[in-house]
């Protein structure tokens, strides 16, 4: 176990690596780098570790990947010793786990909290990054790793009159640390993605009245959460080597589960219904993996979508509400599928109502109401479950300038461009963890984080051994990769939805399918092959002679 605090270079004060963010990616990156003898400094804007799990403290927040799999695999002692209490861990438990990891591996001494990285500029003469933080200081580092998270830039939409609202306004992605009590209040909830769908049932239990404002009806599958038994935990622990291998190499989404061997239309209608029922009853994300073509073939997709629409009709008693809750604007799964506990049943409560803001968008928010189609829905508090400027939002908040002073935001104005999602041409020695162009948000994030961190760590060791001063994505390799990412996405149904994968939730954001949908196993093999071929497609510069060569 590595634990010693990093010391910067005694003469220059420079670090080998600056890491931005102390979520699951930043913490593991720091741990790996220390173990390899690199000095590293982490800057974290929050007051503690955990990233997304530090900020998303809304009622009902929990992970929708099973806890035994949504956990680090790099330390066998850790995975054998940590006791997850439930099938899907609630946010406080995941945050406790993040804190446990920080303590166990003694990470805090290299993390500066409550500090934002505001600027990073590449100095071409020194071949190093100048990193300026919100405390007004600037440090130098040979490398910078953006571990800034994909869903970390919470976004309040621009709704007329929001600033006039007299009650409290909360955003699920930036929830207060003190407890919020909705008892006796009329609460308005805007947004029906994963966050809205998880929080609505809990808010409804406490509020006097909950009004849910729905723009796009969403598909959601029951979580079937429950306490984990010792036997269940032991079964995972005994089989961890195989479970982790399978998640990394075989499962497309980094989750160990039974893999589909056929398409939906290869089964008779009865057999299909029986399989959907079995998955619905079991609950969880793997509903979409009952067949191998639900993301590819519209007729196959319709069969799953119809099944879920039928379930909504069964659960929701009021037929008008049930109809409104049935998604009909996108194929199932093309917006991130939601996992819920009693979401649809919540609409059977007498204190819950649903307002359609697709047909009639919100006209205005007044001092005490949300006005839709001329009617004022009075509320005392508002919960914005309106999502994030996903994947690129937190990178864009940092002023990053590369070779020749090129700004990353300008380079990405038409959509993010990366080679393997790891680096972007013109920005040497800058790595992105789970960036656009990698499987990232389409996968179990921890599997993808560990893969990227390990790849970057190996790359830095390679550079040290070879005496390389810089490495960056080659322009041609980057263009080919961007084209490949696009081509694979457009072979699926995913681009048909107005999803945050496409940047569609942010007015003016380019419509590009950002993550790589080829699957984590395929992607890992590509990354490993590139490295094995001497980092093919990357451009390197040697330390002494400052000679630029295209490797591979
Ligand atoms: O955000 P979202 P989220 N007026 O973008 C609506 C992960 N996550 O925080 O669909 C009115 O999905 C918007 O409407 P529309 C997970 O990957 C995981 O819920 O754009 N409405 C939508 O209904 C997830 O996918 C977990 O028409 C507006 C909602 O707000 C991702 O985070 C839990 C609006 C936003 O939904 C994001 O989820 C939570 C406007 N101007 C999150 N703007 C788990 O692990 C937006 N909306 C379980």
Coordinates of C-alpha atoms and ligand atoms in Angstrom, one line a residue:
X1 CA 0.0 0.0 0.0
X2 CA 1.3 3.4 -1.0
X3 CA 0.6 6.3 1.4
X4 CA 3.4 8.8 1.6
X5 CA 2.4 12.3 0.8
X6 CA 3.6 13.6 -2.5
X7 CA 6.3 16.2 -2.4
X8 CA 6.7 18.6 -5.2
X9 CA 10.1 19.1 -6.8
X10 CA 12.2 20.9 -4.1
X11 CA 13.7 23.4 -6.5
X12 CA 10.8 24.2 -8.9
X13 CA 7.8 23.4 -6.7
X14 CA 6.4 21.5 -9.6
X15 CA 4.4 18.2 -9.4
X16 CA 4.5 15.4 -11.8
X17 CA 0.8 15.4 -12.1
X18 CA -2.2 17.6 -11.2
X19 CA -5.5 15.8 -10.9
X20 CA -8.7 17.7 -11.1
X21 CA -11.4 16.2 -8.9
X22 CA -11.5 13.8 -6.0
X23 CA -14.4 11.6 -7.0
X24 CA -13.9 7.9 -7.7
X25 CA -11.6 8.6 -10.7
X26 CA -9.4 11.2 -9.0
X27 CA -8.9 9.1 -5.8
X28 CA -7.9 6.0 -7.7
X29 CA -5.6 8.0 -10.0
X30 CA -3.8 9.5 -7.0
X31 CA -3.5 6.1 -5.4
X32 CA -1.9 4.6 -8.6
X33 CA 0.4 7.5 -9.2
X34 CA 1.8 7.5 -5.6
X35 CA 2.4 3.7 -5.9
X36 CA 4.5 4.4 -9.0
X37 CA 6.5 7.2 -7.4
X38 CA 5.0 10.1 -9.2
X39 CA 4.2 13.2 -7.2
X40 CA 0.6 14.4 -7.5
X41 CA -1.7 17.1 -6.2
X42 CA -5.4 16.8 -6.4
X43 CA -7.8 19.8 -6.4
X44 CA -11.4 19.3 -5.4
X45 CA -14.0 21.9 -5.5
X46 CA -16.2 20.2 -2.8
X47 CA -15.4 20.0 0.9
X48 CA -14.9 16.2 0.7
X49 CA -14.2 13.2 -1.5
X50 CA -16.8 11.3 -3.5
X51 CA -17.6 13.6 -6.5
X52 CA -21.1 12.9 -7.7
X53 CA -21.9 11.2 -4.4
X54 CA -20.8 14.2 -2.5
X55 CA -23.2 16.6 -4.4
X56 CA -26.2 14.4 -5.2
X57 CA -27.7 14.1 -1.7
X58 CA -31.4 14.4 -2.8
X59 CA -34.0 12.2 -1.1
X60 CA -34.0 8.7 -2.5
X61 CA -30.5 9.0 -4.2
X62 CA -29.0 5.7 -4.7
X63 CA -26.9 3.9 -7.3
X64 CA -28.7 1.9 -10.0
X65 CA -25.7 -0.5 -10.5
X66 CA -25.6 -3.1 -7.8
X67 CA -23.3 -2.2 -4.9
X68 CA -21.3 -5.4 -5.1
X69 CA -20.3 -4.3 -8.6
X70 CA -20.4 -0.5 -8.2
X71 CA -17.2 -0.6 -6.1
X72 CA -13.5 -0.6 -6.7
X73 CA -11.8 -3.8 -7.7
X74 CA -8.2 -2.7 -7.4
X75 CA -7.8 -3.9 -3.8
X76 CA -9.0 -7.4 -3.0
X77 CA -8.8 -6.6 0.8
X78 CA -11.1 -3.7 0.2
X79 CA -13.7 -5.7 -1.7
X80 CA -13.5 -8.6 0.7
X81 CA -13.9 -6.4 3.8
X82 CA -16.4 -3.7 2.9
X83 CA -20.0 -4.6 3.8
X84 CA -22.6 -3.2 1.4
X85 CA -26.0 -3.2 3.2
X86 CA -28.4 -3.2 0.3
X87 CA -28.6 -4.5 -3.3
X88 CA -28.4 -0.8 -4.4
X89 CA -26.5 1.3 -1.9
X90 CA -28.0 4.6 -0.9
X91 CA -26.0 7.8 -1.4
X92 CA -24.9 8.2 2.2
X93 CA -23.4 4.7 2.2
X94 CA -21.6 5.3 -1.1
X95 CA -20.2 8.5 0.3
X96 CA -19.1 6.7 3.5
X97 CA -17.3 4.1 1.2
X98 CA -15.5 6.9 -0.6
X99 CA -14.4 8.4 2.7
X100 CA -13.3 4.9 3.9
X101 CA -11.2 4.6 0.7
X102 CA -9.7 8.0 1.3
X103 CA -8.7 7.1 4.8
X104 CA -7.7 3.5 4.1
X105 CA -5.2 4.6 1.4
X106 CA -4.3 7.8 3.2
X107 CA -5.3 10.0 0.3
X108 CA -6.4 13.2 1.9
X109 CA -2.9 14.6 2.4
X110 CA -2.5 15.1 -1.3
X111 CA -6.0 16.5 -1.9
X112 CA -6.7 20.2 -1.5
X113 CA -10.5 20.6 -0.9
X114 CA -12.7 23.6 -1.5
X115 CA -10.5 24.6 -4.4
X116 CA -11.5 24.9 -8.0
X117 CA -9.1 24.6 -10.9
X118 CA -9.9 27.7 -13.0
X119 CA -7.2 27.7 -15.6
X120 CA -4.7 25.3 -17.1
X121 CA -2.2 26.5 -19.7
X122 CA 0.3 24.4 -21.6
X123 CA 3.8 26.0 -21.7
X124 CA 5.4 24.8 -24.9
X125 CA 8.9 25.8 -23.9
X126 CA 8.8 24.1 -20.5
X127 CA 6.6 21.2 -21.7
X128 CA 4.5 21.6 -18.6
X129 CA 1.1 22.8 -17.4
X130 CA 0.5 25.9 -15.4
X131 CA -2.5 25.3 -13.3
X132 CA -4.3 28.2 -11.6
X133 CA -6.7 27.5 -8.7
X134 CA -9.5 29.5 -7.1
X135 CA -7.2 30.4 -4.1
X136 CA -5.2 32.5 -6.6
X137 CA -2.2 30.1 -6.7
X138 CA -0.5 28.6 -9.7
X139 CA 1.4 25.3 -9.8
X140 CA 3.3 23.6 -12.5
X141 CA 2.9 20.0 -13.5
X142 CA 4.2 17.9 -16.4
X143 CA 0.8 16.2 -16.6
X144 CA -2.8 17.1 -15.9
X145 CA -5.6 14.6 -15.5
X146 CA -9.2 15.7 -15.7
X147 CA -11.1 13.5 -13.3
X148 CA -14.0 16.0 -13.4
X149 CA -16.9 13.6 -13.8
X150 CA -19.5 13.3 -16.4
X151 CA -22.6 14.4 -14.5
X152 CA -21.1 17.0 -12.3
X153 CA -22.2 20.3 -13.8
X154 CA -25.8 20.6 -12.4
X155 CA -27.9 22.8 -14.5
X156 CA -30.9 25.0 -13.7
X157 CA -32.8 25.6 -16.9
X158 CA -33.6 29.1 -18.0
X159 CA -37.3 29.3 -17.0
X160 CA -39.0 32.7 -17.0
X161 CA -39.5 34.1 -13.5
X162 CA -37.5 31.5 -11.6
X163 CA -35.7 34.3 -9.8
X164 CA -39.1 35.7 -8.6
X165 CA -40.0 32.5 -6.7
X166 CA -40.2 33.2 -3.0
X167 CA -39.8 29.6 -1.7
X168 CA -36.7 27.5 -1.6
X169 CA -35.3 26.1 -4.9
X170 CA -33.2 23.0 -4.7
X171 CA -31.3 21.2 -7.5
X172 CA -31.0 17.4 -7.0
X173 CA -27.4 17.6 -8.3
X174 CA -26.4 20.2 -5.7
X175 CA -28.4 19.3 -2.7
X176 CA -27.9 21.0 0.7
X177 CA -25.9 19.1 3.3
X178 CA -28.4 19.8 6.1
X179 CA -31.6 17.8 5.9
X180 CA -34.5 19.3 4.0
X181 CA -37.9 18.9 5.5
X182 CA -40.9 19.0 3.1
X183 CA -43.4 18.2 5.8
X184 CA -46.6 20.2 5.3
X185 CA -45.3 21.9 2.1
X186 CA -46.6 21.9 -1.4
X187 CA -43.6 20.9 -3.5
X188 CA -43.1 21.2 -7.3
X189 CA -40.7 18.8 -9.0
X190 CA -39.5 19.7 -12.4
X191 CA -37.8 16.9 -14.3
X192 CA -38.5 13.1 -14.7
X193 CA -35.1 11.6 -15.3
X194 CA -33.3 9.3 -12.9
X195 CA -33.1 11.9 -10.2
X196 CA -36.7 13.0 -10.4
X197 CA -37.9 9.4 -10.6
X198 CA -35.9 8.5 -7.5
X199 CA -36.9 11.5 -5.4
X200 CA -40.6 11.8 -6.2
X201 CA -41.8 8.8 -4.1
X202 CA -39.8 10.0 -1.0
X203 CA -40.8 13.6 -1.4
X204 CA -44.5 12.5 -1.7
X205 CA -44.3 10.7 1.6
X206 CA -43.5 13.9 3.4
X207 CA -45.0 16.7 1.4
X208 CA -48.5 18.0 1.8
X209 CA -48.8 17.9 -2.0
X210 CA -46.3 17.0 -4.8
X211 CA -46.8 18.3 -8.3
X212 CA -44.6 16.6 -10.9
X213 CA -44.0 18.7 -14.0
X214 CA -43.2 16.3 -16.8
X215 CA -41.7 17.2 -20.2
X216 CA -40.7 13.8 -21.4
X217 CA -42.2 10.7 -20.0
X218 CA -39.5 8.2 -19.1
X219 CA -39.1 4.4 -19.1
X220 CA -38.4 3.1 -15.6
X221 CA -37.9 -0.4 -14.3
X222 CA -38.4 -1.4 -10.6
X223 CA -35.2 -1.6 -8.6
X224 CA -36.4 -4.4 -6.3
X225 CA -34.0 -3.1 -3.8
X226 CA -33.5 -5.0 -0.6
X227 CA -31.0 -5.8 2.2
X228 CA -28.1 -8.0 1.1
X229 CA -27.8 -11.2 3.0
X230 CA -24.4 -12.6 4.2
X231 CA -24.9 -15.4 1.7
X232 CA -25.3 -13.0 -1.2
X233 CA -22.3 -11.0 -0.2
X234 CA -20.2 -14.2 0.2
X235 CA -21.3 -15.5 -3.2
X236 CA -19.9 -12.3 -4.8
X237 CA -16.8 -12.3 -2.7
X238 CA -15.9 -15.9 -3.6
X239 CA -16.5 -15.2 -7.3
X240 CA -15.0 -11.8 -7.5
X241 CA -12.1 -12.7 -9.8
X242 CA -14.5 -14.1 -12.4
X243 CA -17.2 -11.4 -11.8
X244 CA -14.7 -8.6 -12.3
X245 CA -13.1 -10.2 -15.3
X246 CA -16.4 -10.7 -17.0
X247 CA -17.5 -7.1 -16.2
X248 CA -14.3 -5.8 -17.8
X249 CA -13.9 -8.0 -20.7
X250 CA -17.3 -9.5 -21.7
X251 CA -20.3 -7.5 -20.6
X252 CA -20.8 -4.5 -22.9
X253 CA -21.8 -2.2 -20.0
X254 CA -19.3 -3.4 -17.4
X255 CA -21.9 -5.2 -15.4
X256 CA -21.7 -8.9 -14.7
X257 CA -25.1 -10.4 -15.7
X258 CA -26.5 -13.1 -17.9
X259 CA -25.8 -12.1 -21.5
X260 CA -28.5 -12.3 -24.2
X261 CA -28.0 -14.9 -27.0
X262 CA -30.8 -13.9 -29.3
X263 CA -33.0 -11.1 -30.6
X264 CA -36.4 -10.2 -29.3
X265 CA -38.2 -11.3 -32.5
X266 CA -36.5 -14.7 -32.5
X267 CA -38.9 -15.7 -29.7
X268 CA -42.7 -16.2 -29.9
X269 CA -44.8 -13.5 -28.3
X270 CA -45.5 -15.7 -25.3
X271 CA -41.9 -16.5 -24.7
X272 CA -41.0 -12.9 -25.1
X273 CA -43.5 -11.7 -22.6
X274 CA -42.3 -14.4 -20.1
X275 CA -38.7 -13.2 -20.5
X276 CA -39.7 -9.5 -20.0
X277 CA -41.8 -10.5 -17.0
X278 CA -38.9 -12.4 -15.5
X279 CA -36.6 -9.4 -15.9
X280 CA -39.2 -7.0 -14.7
X281 CA -39.7 -9.1 -11.6
X282 CA -36.0 -9.4 -11.0
X283 CA -35.7 -5.6 -11.4
X284 CA -32.7 -3.4 -12.4
X285 CA -30.8 -2.2 -15.4
X286 CA -30.3 -5.6 -17.0
X287 CA -33.9 -5.4 -18.2
X288 CA -32.4 -4.0 -21.5
X289 CA -30.1 -7.0 -21.8
X290 CA -32.8 -9.7 -22.1
X291 CA -32.3 -9.6 -25.8
X292 CA -29.3 -8.6 -27.9
X293 CA -31.0 -6.2 -30.3
X294 CA -33.1 -3.9 -28.2
X295 CA -30.8 -1.0 -28.9
X296 CA -30.5 -1.8 -32.6
X297 CA -33.8 -2.9 -34.0
X298 CA -36.9 -0.7 -33.6
X299 CA -39.4 -3.6 -33.8
X300 CA -37.5 -5.5 -31.1
X301 CA -37.3 -2.3 -29.1
X302 CA -41.0 -1.7 -29.4
X303 CA -41.7 -5.1 -27.9
X304 CA -39.8 -4.1 -24.7
X305 CA -41.3 -0.6 -24.8
X306 CA -44.8 -1.9 -25.1
X307 CA -44.2 -4.3 -22.2
X308 CA -43.2 -1.4 -19.9
X309 CA -46.0 0.8 -21.2
X310 CA -48.4 -2.0 -20.3
X311 CA -46.9 -2.2 -16.8
X312 CA -47.5 1.5 -16.3
X313 CA -51.2 1.1 -17.2
X314 CA -51.4 -1.8 -14.7
X315 CA -49.9 0.2 -11.9
X316 CA -51.4 3.7 -12.3
X317 CA -55.1 3.8 -11.5
X318 CA -56.1 7.0 -13.2
X319 CA -56.1 6.2 -16.9
X320 CA -55.3 9.8 -18.0
X321 CA -52.3 9.9 -15.7
X322 CA -51.2 6.5 -16.9
X323 CA -51.4 7.6 -20.5
X324 CA -49.3 10.7 -19.8
X325 CA -46.7 8.6 -18.0
X326 CA -46.3 6.3 -20.9
X327 CA -43.2 7.3 -22.9
X328 CA -43.9 7.6 -26.6
X329 CA -41.2 9.9 -27.9
X330 CA -38.1 7.7 -27.9
X331 CA -37.1 4.0 -28.1
X332 CA -36.7 2.4 -24.7
X333 CA -33.1 2.7 -23.4
X334 CA -32.1 5.5 -25.8
X335 CA -32.4 7.9 -22.9
X336 CA -30.7 6.4 -19.9
X337 CA -33.2 4.0 -18.5
X338 CA -34.4 4.8 -15.0
X339 CA -34.6 2.4 -12.0
X340 CA -37.1 3.2 -9.4
X341 CA -38.8 2.2 -6.2
X342 CA -42.6 2.8 -6.5
X343 CA -42.3 5.7 -8.9
X344 CA -45.4 4.9 -11.0
X345 CA -47.4 3.9 -7.9
X346 CA -46.7 7.3 -6.4
X347 CA -49.2 8.8 -8.8
X348 CA -51.9 6.8 -7.0
X349 CA -51.5 8.8 -3.9
X350 CA -54.1 11.5 -3.3
X351 CA -51.4 14.1 -2.6
X352 CA -49.6 13.7 -6.0
X353 CA -50.5 15.2 -9.3
X354 CA -48.9 15.2 -12.7
X355 CA -48.7 18.2 -15.1
X356 CA -47.8 17.7 -18.7
X357 CA -45.4 20.5 -19.8
X358 CA -44.7 19.0 -23.2
X359 CA -48.0 20.0 -24.7
X360 CA -48.0 23.2 -22.7
X361 CA -44.5 24.3 -21.6
X362 CA -44.1 26.2 -18.3
X363 CA -45.1 29.8 -19.1
X364 CA -43.6 31.3 -16.1
X365 CA -42.7 30.8 -12.4
X366 CA -44.3 33.4 -10.2
X367 CA -43.7 34.1 -6.5
X368 CA -45.7 31.1 -5.4
X369 CA -46.7 29.0 -8.4
X370 CA -45.7 27.4 -11.6
X371 CA -47.9 28.6 -14.4
X372 CA -48.9 26.2 -17.2
X373 CA -51.6 26.8 -19.8
X374 CA -52.8 29.8 -17.8
X375 CA -53.3 27.8 -14.6
X376 CA -51.2 28.5 -11.5
X377 CA -50.0 25.4 -9.7
X378 CA -49.2 26.8 -6.2
X379 CA -46.1 25.5 -4.6
X380 CA -44.0 26.4 -1.5
X381 CA -40.7 24.8 -2.7
X382 CA -39.3 23.7 -6.0
X383 CA -37.1 20.8 -6.7
X384 CA -35.2 21.0 -10.0
X385 CA -34.3 17.5 -11.2
X386 CA -33.3 19.0 -14.5
X387 CA -30.0 17.2 -15.0
X388 CA -26.5 18.2 -16.0
X389 CA -24.4 19.7 -18.8
X390 CA -23.1 16.1 -19.2
X391 CA -19.7 14.8 -20.2
X392 CA -18.2 18.1 -21.3
X393 CA -19.8 20.6 -18.9
X394 CA -17.2 20.4 -16.1
X395 CA -14.3 20.4 -18.5
X396 CA -15.7 23.5 -20.2
X397 CA -15.8 25.4 -16.9
X398 CA -12.0 25.3 -16.8
X399 CA -10.1 27.6 -19.2
X400 CA -7.8 25.2 -20.9
X401 CA -5.2 26.4 -23.4
X402 CA -3.0 24.0 -25.3
X403 CA -0.3 24.4 -28.1
X404 CA -0.3 27.9 -29.7
X405 CA -2.8 29.1 -27.0
X406 CA -5.7 27.1 -28.6
X407 CA -8.6 27.0 -26.2
X408 CA -10.2 23.6 -25.6
X409 CA -13.7 25.2 -25.5
X410 CA -13.1 26.6 -29.0
X411 CA -11.7 23.3 -30.3
X412 CA -14.8 21.5 -28.9
X413 CA -17.3 24.1 -30.0
X414 CA -18.7 21.8 -32.7
X415 CA -18.6 18.8 -30.3
X416 CA -15.9 17.1 -28.3
X417 CA -13.0 15.6 -30.2
X418 CA -10.8 13.0 -28.6
X419 CA -8.6 10.1 -29.4
X420 CA -10.0 7.1 -27.4
X421 CA -11.7 9.6 -25.1
X422 CA -8.4 9.9 -23.3
X423 CA -6.5 12.7 -25.0
X424 CA -7.3 15.5 -27.4
X425 CA -4.9 16.8 -30.1
X426 CA -3.1 20.0 -29.4
X427 CA -3.3 19.5 -25.6
X428 CA -0.2 17.5 -24.7
X429 CA 0.1 15.6 -21.4
X430 CA -3.6 16.2 -20.7
X431 CA -5.6 13.1 -19.9
X432 CA -9.4 12.8 -19.4
X433 CA -10.9 10.0 -17.3
X434 CA -14.1 8.6 -18.8
X435 CA -14.2 11.5 -21.3
X436 CA -16.4 11.8 -24.4
X437 CA -15.4 9.2 -27.0
X438 CA -15.1 6.4 -24.3
X439 CA -17.8 4.0 -23.0
X440 CA -18.0 6.1 -19.8
X441 CA -21.7 6.8 -18.9
X442 CA -22.9 3.8 -20.9
X443 CA -21.1 1.6 -18.5
X444 CA -20.6 0.8 -14.8
X445 CA -18.6 3.9 -14.2
X446 CA -16.2 2.3 -11.8
X447 CA -15.2 -0.3 -14.3
X448 CA -14.5 2.4 -16.9
X449 CA -12.7 4.6 -14.3
X450 CA -10.3 1.8 -13.3
X451 CA -9.6 1.0 -16.9
X452 CA -8.7 4.6 -17.8
X453 CA -6.7 5.2 -14.6
X454 CA -4.7 2.0 -15.2
X455 CA -4.1 2.9 -18.9
X456 CA -2.9 6.4 -18.0
X457 CA -0.7 5.1 -15.2
X458 CA 0.9 2.6 -17.6
X459 CA 1.3 5.4 -20.2
X460 CA 3.2 7.6 -17.7
X461 CA 5.5 4.8 -16.7
X462 CA 6.2 4.2 -20.4
X463 CA 6.9 7.8 -20.9
X464 CA 9.3 7.9 -17.9
X465 CA 11.1 4.8 -19.2
X466 CA 11.4 6.2 -22.7
X467 CA 12.4 9.7 -21.5
X468 CA 9.4 11.3 -23.2
X469 CA 8.6 14.9 -22.4
X470 CA 5.2 15.0 -24.1
X471 CA 2.5 12.8 -25.5
X472 CA -0.7 13.9 -27.3
X473 CA -3.3 12.6 -29.6
X474 CA -2.3 12.7 -33.3
X475 CA -4.8 14.7 -35.4
X476 CA -5.4 11.9 -37.9
X477 CA -5.9 9.3 -35.2
X478 CA -8.3 11.6 -33.5
X479 CA -10.4 12.2 -36.6
X480 CA -10.6 8.5 -37.3
X481 CA -11.7 7.8 -33.7
X482 CA -14.3 10.5 -33.7
X483 CA -15.7 9.1 -37.0
X484 CA -15.7 5.6 -35.6
X485 CA -17.5 6.7 -32.4
X486 CA -20.1 8.4 -34.6
X487 CA -20.5 5.5 -37.0
X488 CA -21.0 3.0 -34.2
X489 CA -23.6 5.3 -32.5
X490 CA -25.5 5.8 -35.8
X491 CA -25.7 2.0 -36.2
X492 CA -28.0 2.0 -33.1
X493 CA -31.3 3.6 -32.1
X494 CA -29.6 5.9 -29.5
X495 CA -29.3 9.0 -31.6
X496 CA -33.0 9.0 -32.1
X497 CA -33.6 10.4 -28.6
X498 CA -33.2 13.9 -27.4
X499 CA -31.0 12.7 -24.6
X500 CA -28.1 14.2 -22.6
X501 CA -25.9 11.6 -24.4
X502 CA -26.6 13.8 -27.4
X503 CA -26.2 17.1 -25.6
X504 CA -29.9 17.7 -26.4
X505 CA -30.8 18.9 -22.9
X506 CA -28.6 22.0 -23.2
X507 CA -29.9 24.7 -25.6
X508 CA -27.2 25.4 -28.2
X509 CA -25.0 22.4 -27.4
X510 CA -24.0 20.5 -30.5
X511 CA -25.9 17.3 -31.2
X512 CA -23.2 14.7 -31.1
X513 CA -23.5 11.2 -29.5
X514 CA -20.7 11.7 -27.0
X515 CA -19.9 8.3 -25.4
X516 CA -18.5 5.3 -27.3
X517 CA -21.1 2.6 -27.6
X518 CA -18.9 -0.2 -28.8
X519 CA -18.9 -1.8 -25.4
X520 CA -16.3 -1.8 -22.6
X521 CA -14.6 -5.1 -23.6
X522 CA -14.1 -4.1 -27.2
X523 CA -12.9 -0.6 -26.1
X524 CA -10.5 -2.0 -23.6
X525 CA -8.9 -4.3 -26.2
X526 CA -8.6 -1.3 -28.6
X527 CA -6.8 0.8 -25.9
X528 CA -4.5 -2.1 -24.9
X529 CA -3.6 -2.7 -28.6
X530 CA -2.8 0.9 -29.1
X531 CA -0.5 0.8 -26.1
X532 CA 1.1 -2.5 -27.2
X533 CA 1.9 -0.9 -30.6
X534 CA 4.0 1.8 -28.9
X535 CA 1.0 4.1 -28.4
X536 CA 0.0 4.1 -32.0
X537 CA -1.6 7.3 -33.2
X538 CA -0.2 9.4 -30.4
X539 CA 2.5 12.0 -31.0
X540 CA 5.5 12.0 -28.6
X541 CA 8.4 14.3 -28.0
X542 CA 11.6 13.2 -26.4
X543 CA 12.9 14.9 -23.3
X544 CA 16.3 16.1 -24.3
X545 CA 16.4 16.6 -28.1
X546 CA 12.9 18.0 -28.3
X547 CA 12.3 15.9 -31.4
X548 CA 8.7 15.2 -32.4
X549 CA 7.9 11.8 -33.8
X550 CA 4.7 10.0 -34.5
X551 CA 4.8 6.7 -32.7
X552 CA 3.5 3.4 -33.9
Ligands
LIG1 O1 -31.1 14.3 -15.3 P1 -31.8 14.0 -16.8 P2 -31.1 13.4 -14.0 N1 -38.1 22.3 -18.6 O2 -31.1 14.9 -17.7 C1 -36.2 17.7 -17.6 C2 -27.4 9.6 -13.7 N2 -28.1 9.4 -12.5 O3 -30.4 14.2 -13.0 O4 -36.2 14.7 -20.9 C3 -38.7 21.2 -18.1 O5 -31.8 12.6 -17.0 C4 -35.8 16.7 -18.6 O6 -36.8 16.7 -19.6 P3 -36.5 16.2 -21.1 C5 -28.0 8.8 -14.8 O7 -27.0 8.5 -15.8 C6 -28.0 8.1 -12.0 O8 -32.4 12.8 -13.7 O9 -35.2 16.9 -21.5 N3 -38.1 20.1 -17.9 C7 -35.7 15.5 -17.8 O10 -37.0 15.0 -17.5 C8 -29.0 9.8 -15.4 O11 -29.4 9.6 -16.7 C9 -28.7 7.8 -10.9 O12 -37.6 16.6 -21.9 C10 -36.7 20.1 -18.1 C11 -35.1 16.0 -16.5 O13 -35.4 17.4 -16.4 C12 -28.2 11.1 -15.2 O14 -27.5 11.0 -14.0 C13 -29.5 8.8 -10.2 C14 -36.1 21.2 -18.5 C15 -33.6 15.8 -16.5 O15 -33.3 14.5 -16.5 C16 -29.0 12.4 -15.2 O16 -30.2 12.2 -14.5 C17 -29.6 10.0 -10.8 C18 -36.8 22.4 -18.8 N4 -36.2 23.5 -19.2 C19 -28.9 10.3 -11.9 N5 -34.7 20.9 -18.6 C20 -28.6 6.5 -10.3 O17 -27.6 5.9 -10.3 C21 -34.6 19.6 -18.3 N6 -35.8 19.1 -18.0 C22 -29.8 5.9 -10.0

